[in-house]
mmCIF file of C-alpha atoms in Angstrom:
data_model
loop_
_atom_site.group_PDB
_atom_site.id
_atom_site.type_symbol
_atom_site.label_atom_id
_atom_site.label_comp_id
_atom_site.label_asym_id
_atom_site.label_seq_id
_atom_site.Cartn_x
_atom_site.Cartn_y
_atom_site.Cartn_z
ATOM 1 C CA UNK A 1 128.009 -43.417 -20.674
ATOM 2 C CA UNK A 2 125.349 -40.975 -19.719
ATOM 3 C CA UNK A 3 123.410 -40.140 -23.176
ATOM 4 C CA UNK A 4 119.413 -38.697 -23.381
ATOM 5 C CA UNK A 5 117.386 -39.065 -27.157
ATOM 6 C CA UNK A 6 116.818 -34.886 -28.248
ATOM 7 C CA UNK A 7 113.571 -34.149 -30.017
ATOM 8 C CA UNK A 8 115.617 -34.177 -32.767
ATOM 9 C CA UNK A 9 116.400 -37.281 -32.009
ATOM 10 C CA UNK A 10 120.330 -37.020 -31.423
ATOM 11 C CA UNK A 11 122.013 -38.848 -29.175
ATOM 12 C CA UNK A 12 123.869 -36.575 -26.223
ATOM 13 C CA UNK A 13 125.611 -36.943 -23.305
ATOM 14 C CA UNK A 14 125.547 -34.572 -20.251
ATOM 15 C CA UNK A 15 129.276 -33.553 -19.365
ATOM 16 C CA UNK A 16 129.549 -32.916 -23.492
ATOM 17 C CA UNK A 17 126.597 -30.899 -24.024
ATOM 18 C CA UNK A 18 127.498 -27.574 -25.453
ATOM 19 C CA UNK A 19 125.898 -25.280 -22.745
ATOM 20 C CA UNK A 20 126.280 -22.134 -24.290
ATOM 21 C CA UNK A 21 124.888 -22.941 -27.331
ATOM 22 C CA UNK A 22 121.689 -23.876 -25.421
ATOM 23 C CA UNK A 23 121.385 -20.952 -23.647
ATOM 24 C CA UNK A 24 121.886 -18.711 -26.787
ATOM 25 C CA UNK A 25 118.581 -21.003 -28.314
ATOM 26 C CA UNK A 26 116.402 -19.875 -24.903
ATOM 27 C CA UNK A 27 117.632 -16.541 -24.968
ATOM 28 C CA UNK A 28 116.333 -16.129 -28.254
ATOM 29 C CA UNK A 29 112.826 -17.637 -27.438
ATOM 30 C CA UNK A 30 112.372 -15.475 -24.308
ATOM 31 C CA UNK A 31 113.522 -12.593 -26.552
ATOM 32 C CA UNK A 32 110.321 -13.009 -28.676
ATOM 33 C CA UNK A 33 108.216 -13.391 -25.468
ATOM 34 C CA UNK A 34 109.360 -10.226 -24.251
ATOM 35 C CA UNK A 35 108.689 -8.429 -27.649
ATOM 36 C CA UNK A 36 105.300 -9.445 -28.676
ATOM 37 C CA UNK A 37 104.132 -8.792 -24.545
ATOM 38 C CA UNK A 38 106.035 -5.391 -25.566
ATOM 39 C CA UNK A 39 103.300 -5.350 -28.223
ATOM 40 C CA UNK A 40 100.373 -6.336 -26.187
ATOM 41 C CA UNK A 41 100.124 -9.574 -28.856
ATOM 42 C CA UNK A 42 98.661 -11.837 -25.740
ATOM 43 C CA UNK A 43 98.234 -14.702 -28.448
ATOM 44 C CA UNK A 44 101.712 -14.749 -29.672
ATOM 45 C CA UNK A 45 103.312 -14.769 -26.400
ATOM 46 C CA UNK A 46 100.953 -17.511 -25.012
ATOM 47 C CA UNK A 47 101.902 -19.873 -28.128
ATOM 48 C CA UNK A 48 105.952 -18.810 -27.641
ATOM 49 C CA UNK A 49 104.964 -20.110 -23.487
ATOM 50 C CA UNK A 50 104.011 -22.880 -24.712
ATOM 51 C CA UNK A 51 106.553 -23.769 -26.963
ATOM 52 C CA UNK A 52 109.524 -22.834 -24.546
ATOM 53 C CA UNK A 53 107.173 -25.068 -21.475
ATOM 54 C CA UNK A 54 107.815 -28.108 -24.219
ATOM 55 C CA UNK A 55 111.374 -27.428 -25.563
ATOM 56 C CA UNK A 56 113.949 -29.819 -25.424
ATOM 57 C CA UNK A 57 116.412 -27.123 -24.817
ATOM 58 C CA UNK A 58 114.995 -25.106 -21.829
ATOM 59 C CA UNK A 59 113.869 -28.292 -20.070
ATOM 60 C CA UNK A 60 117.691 -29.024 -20.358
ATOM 61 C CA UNK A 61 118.622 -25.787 -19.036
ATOM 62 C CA UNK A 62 116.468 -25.625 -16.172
ATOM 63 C CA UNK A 63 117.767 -29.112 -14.773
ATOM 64 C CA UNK A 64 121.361 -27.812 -15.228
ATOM 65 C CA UNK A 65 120.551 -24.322 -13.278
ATOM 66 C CA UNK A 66 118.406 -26.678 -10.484
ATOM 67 C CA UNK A 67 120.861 -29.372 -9.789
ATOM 68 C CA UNK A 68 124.264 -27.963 -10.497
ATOM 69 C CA UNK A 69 124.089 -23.950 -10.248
ATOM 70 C CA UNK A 70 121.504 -22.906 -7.751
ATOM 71 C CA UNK A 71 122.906 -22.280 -4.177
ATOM 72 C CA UNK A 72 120.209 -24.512 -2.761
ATOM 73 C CA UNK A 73 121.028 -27.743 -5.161
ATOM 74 C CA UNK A 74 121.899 -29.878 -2.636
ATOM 75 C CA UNK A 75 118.599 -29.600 -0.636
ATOM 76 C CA UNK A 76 115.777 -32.314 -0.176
ATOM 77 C CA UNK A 77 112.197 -31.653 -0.526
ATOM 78 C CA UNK A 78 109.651 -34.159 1.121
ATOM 79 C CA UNK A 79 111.394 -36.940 -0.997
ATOM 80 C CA UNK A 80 114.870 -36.889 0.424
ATOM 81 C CA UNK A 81 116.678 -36.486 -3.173
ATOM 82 C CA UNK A 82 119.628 -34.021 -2.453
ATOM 83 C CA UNK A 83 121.419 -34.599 -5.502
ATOM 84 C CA UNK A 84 121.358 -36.668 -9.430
ATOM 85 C CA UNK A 85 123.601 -38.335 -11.155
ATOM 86 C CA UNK A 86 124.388 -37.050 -14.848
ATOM 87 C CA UNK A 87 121.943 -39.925 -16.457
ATOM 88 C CA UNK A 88 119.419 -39.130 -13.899
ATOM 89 C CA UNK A 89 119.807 -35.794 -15.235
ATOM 90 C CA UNK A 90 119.281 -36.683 -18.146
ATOM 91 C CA UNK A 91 116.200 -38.721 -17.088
ATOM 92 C CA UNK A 92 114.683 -35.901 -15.564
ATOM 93 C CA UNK A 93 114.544 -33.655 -18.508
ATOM 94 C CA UNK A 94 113.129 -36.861 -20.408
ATOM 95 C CA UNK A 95 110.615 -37.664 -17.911
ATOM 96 C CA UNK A 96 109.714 -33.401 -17.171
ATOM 97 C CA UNK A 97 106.065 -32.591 -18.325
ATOM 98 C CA UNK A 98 103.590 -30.505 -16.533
ATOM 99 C CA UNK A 99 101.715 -32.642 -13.659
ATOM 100 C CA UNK A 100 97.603 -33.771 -13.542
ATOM 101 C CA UNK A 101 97.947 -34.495 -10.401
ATOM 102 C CA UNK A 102 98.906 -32.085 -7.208
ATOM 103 C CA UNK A 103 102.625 -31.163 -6.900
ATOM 104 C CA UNK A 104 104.189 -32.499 -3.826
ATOM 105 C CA UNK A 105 104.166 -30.505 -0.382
ATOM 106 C CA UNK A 106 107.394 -28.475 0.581
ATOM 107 C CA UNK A 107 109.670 -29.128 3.159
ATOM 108 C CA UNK A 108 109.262 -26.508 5.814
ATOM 109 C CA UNK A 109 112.874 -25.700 7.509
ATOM 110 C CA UNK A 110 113.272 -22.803 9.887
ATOM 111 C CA UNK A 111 116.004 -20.300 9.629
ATOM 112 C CA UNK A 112 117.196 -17.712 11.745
ATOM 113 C CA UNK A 113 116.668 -14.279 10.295
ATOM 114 C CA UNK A 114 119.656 -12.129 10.325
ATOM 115 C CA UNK A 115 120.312 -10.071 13.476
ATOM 116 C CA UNK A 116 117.045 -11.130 15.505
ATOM 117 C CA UNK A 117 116.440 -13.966 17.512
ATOM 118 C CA UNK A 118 113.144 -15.334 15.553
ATOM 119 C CA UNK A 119 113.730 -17.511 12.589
ATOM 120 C CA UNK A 120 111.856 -17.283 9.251
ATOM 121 C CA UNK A 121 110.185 -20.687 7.565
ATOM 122 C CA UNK A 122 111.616 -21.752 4.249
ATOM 123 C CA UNK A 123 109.208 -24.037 2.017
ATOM 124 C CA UNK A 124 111.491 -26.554 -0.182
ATOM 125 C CA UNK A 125 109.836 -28.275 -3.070
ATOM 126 C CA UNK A 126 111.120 -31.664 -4.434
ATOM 127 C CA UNK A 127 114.063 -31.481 -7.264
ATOM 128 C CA UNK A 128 111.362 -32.575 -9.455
ATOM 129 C CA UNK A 129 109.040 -29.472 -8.884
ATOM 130 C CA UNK A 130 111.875 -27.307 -8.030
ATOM 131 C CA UNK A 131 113.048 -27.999 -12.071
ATOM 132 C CA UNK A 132 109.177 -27.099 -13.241
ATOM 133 C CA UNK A 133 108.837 -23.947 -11.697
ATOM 134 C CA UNK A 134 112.346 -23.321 -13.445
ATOM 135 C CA UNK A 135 110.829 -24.178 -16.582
ATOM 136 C CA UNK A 136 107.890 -22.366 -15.738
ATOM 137 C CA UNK A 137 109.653 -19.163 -14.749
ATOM 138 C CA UNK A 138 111.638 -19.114 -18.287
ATOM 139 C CA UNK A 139 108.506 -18.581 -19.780
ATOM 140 C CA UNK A 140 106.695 -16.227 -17.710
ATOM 141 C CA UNK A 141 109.578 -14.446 -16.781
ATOM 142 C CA UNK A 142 109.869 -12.452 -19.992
ATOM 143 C CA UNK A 143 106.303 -11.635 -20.329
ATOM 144 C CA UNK A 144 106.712 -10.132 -17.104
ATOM 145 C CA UNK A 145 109.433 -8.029 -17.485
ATOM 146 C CA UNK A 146 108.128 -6.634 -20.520
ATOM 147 C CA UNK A 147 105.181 -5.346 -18.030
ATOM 148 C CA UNK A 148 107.244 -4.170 -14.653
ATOM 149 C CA UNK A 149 107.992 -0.617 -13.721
ATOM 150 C CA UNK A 150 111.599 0.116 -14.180
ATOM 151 C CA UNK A 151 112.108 1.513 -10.782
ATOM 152 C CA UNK A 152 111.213 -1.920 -9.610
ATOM 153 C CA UNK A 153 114.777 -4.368 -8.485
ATOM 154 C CA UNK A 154 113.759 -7.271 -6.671
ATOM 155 C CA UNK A 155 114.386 -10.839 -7.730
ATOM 156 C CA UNK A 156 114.637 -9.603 -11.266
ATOM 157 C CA UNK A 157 117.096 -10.803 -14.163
ATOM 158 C CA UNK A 158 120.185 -8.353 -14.320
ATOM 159 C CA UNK A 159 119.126 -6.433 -11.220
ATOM 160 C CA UNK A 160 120.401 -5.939 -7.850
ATOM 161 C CA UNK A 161 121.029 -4.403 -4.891
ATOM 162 C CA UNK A 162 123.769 -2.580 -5.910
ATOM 163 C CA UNK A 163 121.105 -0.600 -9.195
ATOM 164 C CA UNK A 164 118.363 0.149 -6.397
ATOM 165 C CA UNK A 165 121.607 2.001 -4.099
ATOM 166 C CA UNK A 166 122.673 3.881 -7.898
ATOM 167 C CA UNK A 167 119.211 4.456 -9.053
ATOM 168 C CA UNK A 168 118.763 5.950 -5.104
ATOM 169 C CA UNK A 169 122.115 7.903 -5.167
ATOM 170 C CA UNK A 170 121.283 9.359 -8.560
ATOM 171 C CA UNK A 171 117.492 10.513 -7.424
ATOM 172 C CA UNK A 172 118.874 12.349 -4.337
ATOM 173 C CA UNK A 173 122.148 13.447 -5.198
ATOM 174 C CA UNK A 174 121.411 17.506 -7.124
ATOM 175 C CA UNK A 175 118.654 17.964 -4.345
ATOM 176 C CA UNK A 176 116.889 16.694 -1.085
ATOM 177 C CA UNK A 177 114.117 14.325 -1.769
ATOM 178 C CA UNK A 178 112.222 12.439 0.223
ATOM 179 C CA UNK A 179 112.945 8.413 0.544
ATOM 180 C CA UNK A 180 110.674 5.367 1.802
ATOM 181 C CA UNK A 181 111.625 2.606 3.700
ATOM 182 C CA UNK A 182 108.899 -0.120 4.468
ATOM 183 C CA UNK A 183 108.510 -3.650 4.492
ATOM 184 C CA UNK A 184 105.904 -5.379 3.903
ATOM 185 C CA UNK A 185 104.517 -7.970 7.428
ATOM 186 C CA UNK A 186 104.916 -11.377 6.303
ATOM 187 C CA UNK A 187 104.637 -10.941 2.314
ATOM 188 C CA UNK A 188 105.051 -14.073 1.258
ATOM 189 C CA UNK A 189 102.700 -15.916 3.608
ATOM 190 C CA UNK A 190 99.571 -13.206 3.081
ATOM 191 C CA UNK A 191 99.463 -13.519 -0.886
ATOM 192 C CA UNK A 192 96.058 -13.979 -2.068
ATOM 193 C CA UNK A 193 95.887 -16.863 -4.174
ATOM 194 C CA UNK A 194 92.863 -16.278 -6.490
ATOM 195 C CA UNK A 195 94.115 -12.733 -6.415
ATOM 196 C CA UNK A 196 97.313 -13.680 -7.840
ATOM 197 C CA UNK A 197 96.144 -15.611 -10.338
ATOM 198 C CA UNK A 198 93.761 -13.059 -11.744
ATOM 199 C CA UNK A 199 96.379 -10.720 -11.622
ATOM 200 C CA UNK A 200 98.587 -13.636 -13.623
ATOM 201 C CA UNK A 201 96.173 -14.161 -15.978
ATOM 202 C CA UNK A 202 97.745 -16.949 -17.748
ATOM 203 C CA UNK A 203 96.516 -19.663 -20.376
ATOM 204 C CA UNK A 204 95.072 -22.675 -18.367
ATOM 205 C CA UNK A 205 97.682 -25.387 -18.332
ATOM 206 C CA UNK A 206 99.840 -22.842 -16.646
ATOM 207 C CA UNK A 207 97.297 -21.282 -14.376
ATOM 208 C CA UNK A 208 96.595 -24.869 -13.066
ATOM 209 C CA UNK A 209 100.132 -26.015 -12.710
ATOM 210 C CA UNK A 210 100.879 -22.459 -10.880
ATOM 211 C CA UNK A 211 97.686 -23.292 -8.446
ATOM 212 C CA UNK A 212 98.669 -26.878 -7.526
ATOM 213 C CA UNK A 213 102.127 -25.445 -6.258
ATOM 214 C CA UNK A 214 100.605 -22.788 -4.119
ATOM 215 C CA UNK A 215 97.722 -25.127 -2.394
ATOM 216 C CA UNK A 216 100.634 -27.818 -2.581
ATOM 217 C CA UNK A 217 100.581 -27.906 1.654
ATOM 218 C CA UNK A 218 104.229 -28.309 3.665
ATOM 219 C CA UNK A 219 105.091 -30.584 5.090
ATOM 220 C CA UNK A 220 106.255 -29.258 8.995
ATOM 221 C CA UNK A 221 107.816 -32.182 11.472
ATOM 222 C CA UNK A 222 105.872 -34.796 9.737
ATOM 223 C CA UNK A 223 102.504 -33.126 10.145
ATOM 224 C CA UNK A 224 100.811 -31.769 6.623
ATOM 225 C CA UNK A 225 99.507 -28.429 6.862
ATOM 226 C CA UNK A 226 97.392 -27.149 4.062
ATOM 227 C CA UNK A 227 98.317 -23.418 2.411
ATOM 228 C CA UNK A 228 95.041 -21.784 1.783
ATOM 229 C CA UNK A 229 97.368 -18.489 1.308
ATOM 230 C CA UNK A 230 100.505 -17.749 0.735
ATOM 231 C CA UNK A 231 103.571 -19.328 -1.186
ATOM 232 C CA UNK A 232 106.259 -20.372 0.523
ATOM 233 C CA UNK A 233 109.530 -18.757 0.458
ATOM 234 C CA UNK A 234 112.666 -21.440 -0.959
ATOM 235 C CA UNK A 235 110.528 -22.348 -4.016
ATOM 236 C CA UNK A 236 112.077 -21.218 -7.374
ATOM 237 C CA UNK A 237 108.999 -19.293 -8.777
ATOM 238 C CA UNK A 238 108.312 -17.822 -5.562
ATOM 239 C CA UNK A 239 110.040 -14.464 -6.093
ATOM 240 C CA UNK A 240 108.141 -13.905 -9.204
ATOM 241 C CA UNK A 241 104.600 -14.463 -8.163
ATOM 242 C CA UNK A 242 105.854 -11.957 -5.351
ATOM 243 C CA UNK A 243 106.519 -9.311 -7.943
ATOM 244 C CA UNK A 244 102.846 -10.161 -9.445
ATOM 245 C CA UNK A 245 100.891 -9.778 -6.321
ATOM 246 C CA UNK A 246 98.135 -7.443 -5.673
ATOM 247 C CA UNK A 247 99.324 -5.981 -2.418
ATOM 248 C CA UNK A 248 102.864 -5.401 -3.777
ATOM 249 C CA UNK A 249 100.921 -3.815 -6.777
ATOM 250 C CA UNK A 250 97.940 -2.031 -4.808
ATOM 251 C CA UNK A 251 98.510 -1.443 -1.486
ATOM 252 C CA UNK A 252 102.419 -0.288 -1.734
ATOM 253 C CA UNK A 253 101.509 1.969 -3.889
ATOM 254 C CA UNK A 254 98.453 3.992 -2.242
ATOM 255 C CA UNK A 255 100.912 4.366 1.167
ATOM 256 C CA UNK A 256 103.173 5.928 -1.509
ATOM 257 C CA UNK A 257 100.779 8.021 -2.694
ATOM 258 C CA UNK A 258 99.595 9.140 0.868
ATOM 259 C CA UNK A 259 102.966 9.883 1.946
ATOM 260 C CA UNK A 260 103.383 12.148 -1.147
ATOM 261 C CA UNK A 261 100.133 13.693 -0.363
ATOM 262 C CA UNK A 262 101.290 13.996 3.125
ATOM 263 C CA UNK A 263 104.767 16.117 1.885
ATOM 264 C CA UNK A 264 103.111 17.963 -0.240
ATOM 265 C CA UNK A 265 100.629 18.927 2.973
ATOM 266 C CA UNK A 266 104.098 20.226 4.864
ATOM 267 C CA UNK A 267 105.762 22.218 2.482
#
């Protein structure tokens, strides 16, 4: 029988866990994240972080979406660890507590990119560190999107595709309007890292545990190579600290604003 002690001190078992319930109880956390960063109360939604970093309940939750729902659960970081059992599960979310040490390097793996014969790198953390940055995402996650422009769909909660092609439809559809297509060269790998974590501006627990993943190194064929820049794409939290960095933020933006400048120039 697979059973885990609760703060509460209950006894549980995985299969009998009452997952809704749960996610109701984070739901309601991040809800008061994302109000008092609505507010601009920094202080309230730094102690309501830190709470959700230590809760029984989201540490339980972010195991469950790591090793049972993500597409990617049976992957092996530098470790080899594809999969847990239910009481290793349960283990983990005993055992989960932010690191003093360095996290782990990723697993580089090379995948082709659609339609084109050169392949993009993937960086795969542990299980271990893949379950932190799930944690850690819950609770920045909310601030966040408290913050974003709404016109903004990438790798956010209840957002896809399918809103940028009706929010795009809806903009051009009573009149002609100009549209932008770029991408940015090699986001992912260019990301400042001091830059990001200015523009983060976290409480320092988080800020550290956010830095030891991004100068965490990969590992590529057995050789270590350190990441001085970057964050490497296949890491849980990777999507996010995309959304938060500067040239997504900056430099996007002034190309936007010389292309309008540019219309306006050829009217």
């Amino acid at each position: 029988m697979n059973k885990s002690k609760t703060l509460e001190n209950q006894t549980v078992e995985w299969n009998k866990v009452n997952w809704r319930k749960l996610e109701k109880t984070l739901f309601k956390l991040q809800k008061r994240i994302f109000r008092a960063s609505v507010r601009g109360d920094v202080r309230a939604v730094r102690k309501l972080q830190k709470t959700l970093m230590k809760s029984w309940t989201a540490k339980m939750i972010a195991v469950r979406r790591v090793t049972q729902e993500n597409k990617g659960k049976k992957t092996a970081g530098i470790d080899g660890v594809k999969a847990l059992t239910n009481k290793q599960r349960l283990t983990l979310v005993a055992n989960l507590k932010t690191p003093k040490k360095r996290a782990k390097p990723t697993r580089r793996v090379w995948i082709p990119k659609p339609g084109r014969k050169e392949k993009r790198p993937l960086g795969i953390p542990t299980i271990y560190d893949r379950v932190l940055q799930a944690l850690a995402k819950q609770a920045i996650e909310p601030e966040w999107e408290a913050r974003f422009e709404s016109n903004s769909y990438g790798f956010r909660p209840g957002r896809s595709c399918h809103d940028a092609i009706q929010a795009i439809f809806s903009g051009i559809n009573k009149m002609p309007k100009w549209v932008l297509d770029a991408d940015i060269s090699k986001c992912f790998d260019k990301i400042n890292h001091d830059a990001l974590l200015l523009k983060l501006n976290t409480y320092p627990s988080m800020r550290r545990l956010i830095k030891s993943w991004l100068q965490a190194g990969v590992m590529d064929n057995n050789t270590f190579l350190p990441t001085d820049k970057g964050t490497p794409q296949g890491g849980i939290i990777s999507p996010q600290k995309r959304e938060h960095s500067p040239s997504r933020n900056g430099k996007s933006n002034q190309k936007i604003r010389r292309i309008y400048e540019w219309k306006e120039s050829h009217k």
